[in-house]
Each structure stands twice: as C-alpha cells, then as structure tokens.
CSV table of C-alpha atoms in Angstrom, one decimal:
chain,number,residue,atom,x,y,z
H,252,UNK,CA,-157.3,-12.2,-89.2
H,253,UNK,CA,-159.4,-12.9,-86.1
H,254,UNK,CA,-159.3,-10.5,-83.2
H,255,UNK,CA,-159.4,-12.2,-79.9
H,256,UNK,CA,-162.3,-11.2,-77.6
H,257,UNK,CA,-159.6,-10.8,-74.9
H,258,UNK,CA,-158.0,-8.0,-76.8
H,259,UNK,CA,-161.4,-6.3,-77.1
H,260,UNK,CA,-162.5,-6.8,-73.5
H,261,UNK,CA,-159.2,-6.0,-71.8
H,262,UNK,CA,-159.0,-2.4,-72.5
H,263,UNK,CA,-155.8,-0.9,-73.7
H,264,UNK,CA,-156.0,1.5,-70.7
H,265,UNK,CA,-156.1,-1.5,-68.2
H,266,UNK,CA,-153.1,-3.1,-70.0
H,267,UNK,CA,-151.2,0.3,-70.0
H,268,UNK,CA,-152.0,0.9,-66.3
H,269,UNK,CA,-150.7,-2.5,-65.4
H,270,UNK,CA,-147.5,-2.0,-67.5
H,271,UNK,CA,-146.9,1.4,-65.8
H,272,UNK,CA,-147.5,0.0,-62.3
H,273,UNK,CA,-145.1,-2.9,-62.9
H,274,UNK,CA,-142.5,-0.5,-64.4
H,275,UNK,CA,-142.8,1.9,-61.4
H,276,UNK,CA,-142.6,-1.0,-58.9
H,277,UNK,CA,-139.3,-2.1,-60.6
H,278,UNK,CA,-138.0,1.5,-60.4
H,279,UNK,CA,-138.9,1.7,-56.7
H,280,UNK,CA,-137.2,-1.6,-56.0
H,281,UNK,CA,-134.1,-0.3,-57.7
H,282,UNK,CA,-134.3,3.0,-55.8
H,283,UNK,CA,-134.6,1.2,-52.5
H,284,UNK,CA,-131.6,-1.0,-53.3
H,285,UNK,CA,-129.5,2.1,-54.2
H,286,UNK,CA,-130.7,3.9,-51.1
H,287,UNK,CA,-129.6,1.0,-49.0
H,288,UNK,CA,-126.1,1.1,-50.7
H,289,UNK,CA,-125.9,4.8,-50.0
H,290,UNK,CA,-126.8,4.2,-46.3
H,291,UNK,CA,-124.3,1.4,-46.0
H,292,UNK,CA,-121.6,3.6,-47.6
H,293,UNK,CA,-122.4,6.5,-45.2
H,294,UNK,CA,-123.6,8.8,-48.0
H,295,UNK,CA,-127.0,9.3,-46.3
H,296,UNK,CA,-127.9,9.5,-42.6
H,297,UNK,CA,-129.9,6.8,-40.8
H,298,UNK,CA,-132.7,9.3,-40.3
H,299,UNK,CA,-133.0,9.9,-44.1
H,300,UNK,CA,-132.7,6.2,-44.8
H,301,UNK,CA,-135.6,5.4,-42.4
H,302,UNK,CA,-137.7,8.2,-43.8
H,303,UNK,CA,-137.1,7.1,-47.4
H,304,UNK,CA,-137.5,3.4,-46.5
H,305,UNK,CA,-141.0,4.1,-45.1
H,306,UNK,CA,-141.9,6.1,-48.2
H,307,UNK,CA,-140.7,3.5,-50.7
H,308,UNK,CA,-142.2,0.6,-48.7
H,309,UNK,CA,-145.5,2.4,-48.7
H,310,UNK,CA,-145.4,2.9,-52.4
H,311,UNK,CA,-144.4,-0.7,-53.0
H,312,UNK,CA,-147.4,-1.9,-51.0
H,313,UNK,CA,-149.7,0.4,-52.9
H,314,UNK,CA,-148.3,-0.8,-56.2
H,315,UNK,CA,-148.7,-4.4,-55.2
H,316,UNK,CA,-152.4,-3.8,-54.5
H,317,UNK,CA,-152.8,-1.9,-57.7
H,318,UNK,CA,-151.1,-4.6,-59.8
H,319,UNK,CA,-153.2,-7.3,-58.1
H,320,UNK,CA,-156.4,-5.5,-58.9
H,321,UNK,CA,-155.4,-5.0,-62.5
H,322,UNK,CA,-154.4,-8.6,-62.9
H,323,UNK,CA,-157.8,-9.6,-61.5
H,324,UNK,CA,-159.6,-7.3,-63.9
H,325,UNK,CA,-157.6,-8.8,-66.8
H,326,UNK,CA,-158.4,-12.4,-65.6
H,327,UNK,CA,-162.1,-11.6,-65.4
H,328,UNK,CA,-162.0,-10.1,-68.9
H,329,UNK,CA,-160.2,-13.2,-70.1
H,330,UNK,CA,-162.8,-15.5,-68.5
H,331,UNK,CA,-165.6,-13.4,-70.0
H,332,UNK,CA,-164.0,-13.8,-73.4
H,333,UNK,CA,-163.8,-17.6,-73.0
H,334,UNK,CA,-167.4,-17.8,-71.8
H,335,UNK,CA,-168.6,-15.7,-74.7
H,336,UNK,CA,-166.7,-17.9,-77.2
H,337,UNK,CA,-168.3,-21.0,-75.6
H,338,UNK,CA,-171.7,-19.4,-75.9
H,339,UNK,CA,-171.1,-18.5,-79.5
H,340,UNK,CA,-170.0,-22.1,-80.2
H,341,UNK,CA,-173.2,-23.4,-78.6
H,342,UNK,CA,-175.4,-21.0,-80.5
H,343,UNK,CA,-173.8,-22.1,-83.8
H,344,UNK,CA,-174.8,-25.7,-83.0
H,345,UNK,CA,-178.4,-24.7,-82.4
H,346,UNK,CA,-179.1,-22.0,-85.0
H,347,UNK,CA,-182.8,-22.0,-86.0
H,348,UNK,CA,-184.1,-24.8,-83.8
H,349,UNK,CA,-187.5,-26.2,-85.0
H,350,UNK,CA,-188.5,-27.4,-81.5
H,351,UNK,CA,-187.6,-26.9,-77.9
H,352,UNK,CA,-186.0,-30.2,-76.7
H,353,UNK,CA,-184.6,-31.2,-73.3
H,354,UNK,CA,-181.2,-31.4,-74.9
H,355,UNK,CA,-181.5,-27.9,-76.2
H,356,UNK,CA,-182.7,-26.6,-72.8
H,357,UNK,CA,-179.9,-28.4,-70.9
H,358,UNK,CA,-177.3,-27.2,-73.3
H,359,UNK,CA,-178.2,-23.5,-73.4
H,360,UNK,CA,-179.8,-22.8,-70.0
H,361,UNK,CA,-178.0,-22.9,-66.7
H,362,UNK,CA,-181.1,-22.4,-64.5
H,363,UNK,CA,-184.6,-21.0,-64.4
H,364,UNK,CA,-185.9,-19.2,-61.3
H,365,UNK,CA,-189.6,-19.1,-60.9
H,366,UNK,CA,-190.7,-16.6,-58.2
H,367,UNK,CA,-193.8,-16.8,-56.0
H,368,UNK,CA,-196.9,-15.6,-57.7
H,369,UNK,CA,-198.3,-12.2,-56.6
H,370,UNK,CA,-202.0,-11.5,-56.8
H,371,UNK,CA,-202.9,-7.9,-57.6
H,372,UNK,CA,-206.0,-6.1,-56.4
H,373,UNK,CA,-207.8,-6.6,-59.7
H,374,UNK,CA,-207.5,-10.3,-59.3
H,375,UNK,CA,-204.8,-10.9,-61.9
H,376,UNK,CA,-201.8,-13.0,-61.0
H,377,UNK,CA,-198.2,-12.1,-61.9
H,378,UNK,CA,-195.2,-14.4,-61.6
H,379,UNK,CA,-191.6,-13.4,-62.3
H,380,UNK,CA,-189.5,-16.0,-64.2
H,381,UNK,CA,-185.8,-15.4,-64.6
H,382,UNK,CA,-183.7,-17.4,-67.2
H,383,UNK,CA,-180.0,-17.7,-66.7
H,384,UNK,CA,-178.1,-18.8,-69.8
H,385,UNK,CA,-175.0,-21.0,-69.7
H,386,UNK,CA,-171.8,-19.0,-69.8
H,387,UNK,CA,-173.4,-15.5,-70.0
H,388,UNK,CA,-175.9,-15.4,-67.2
H,389,UNK,CA,-179.2,-13.5,-67.1
H,390,UNK,CA,-180.1,-11.3,-70.1
H,391,UNK,CA,-182.1,-8.3,-69.0
C-alpha cells in the first residue's frame, strides 16, 4: 500500500479544523434560518433579531475566511506533494550519472543565480552561487 504524500503533508489537524469550520458554518446557517422563522412568526423581537443577525453574520464571515485559508493550505500542500513526486520521478531517471550533461542540467535545475563577486581585505574573492532545482526550489 502506498501512502500519498498529500496525506502526509496535509496534517490531520488542518483537515480536522477545516471539517469543524465547515460544520460550524452549516450550523450557523441553520440557526440563522430558524431565527428568521422565529422573527417572522413573532416569537422574537425585531431588536433581538437584529442583534442575533449581526452576531451570526459576523461569525459566518469569520468562518468563510477561516475555511478559505484552510483550503489554500491544503492546496499548497497538495501542490508540494505533486512537485515532490515529480522531483522523485526525475531523480529516478538520473540516478548515478556518470557525467554532467546539458540535458541533465536542463532537466533537474530551474535556474542558477550567480551573484557579484566580493573582494575581501586579504585580496581573496568570494562569489555566491545559488542553485534552484526544478519543482523543489533552493536547497539550503
């Protein structure tokens, strides 16, 4: 059995928080509808209806923002999993290379940044080079 990287990367906590937020949003929507029915039937005053409306609408907005953020986090984790799987696939193709070819460089490396050289007081020259790998970015 193969465990998906998505399952590993999207923490159970994130998935649970999303489920709880969506559940609470559905509850608030139901409470709001019942409250409207109570106001229409004259069981609560207009003042109480307006006060509860503001409270429930504020909670709905907060839950919408929270759910959106959780969905973004899950989508990011899913993309990370896809990118990691692509990287693993590429690495399997190029295990134990005997020489560094243009094809190998173009396949595995997204970009190389060569910074301006800095000359120190002792006369030595240092130059920073950053390598960004395809799908995974820079490795520190």
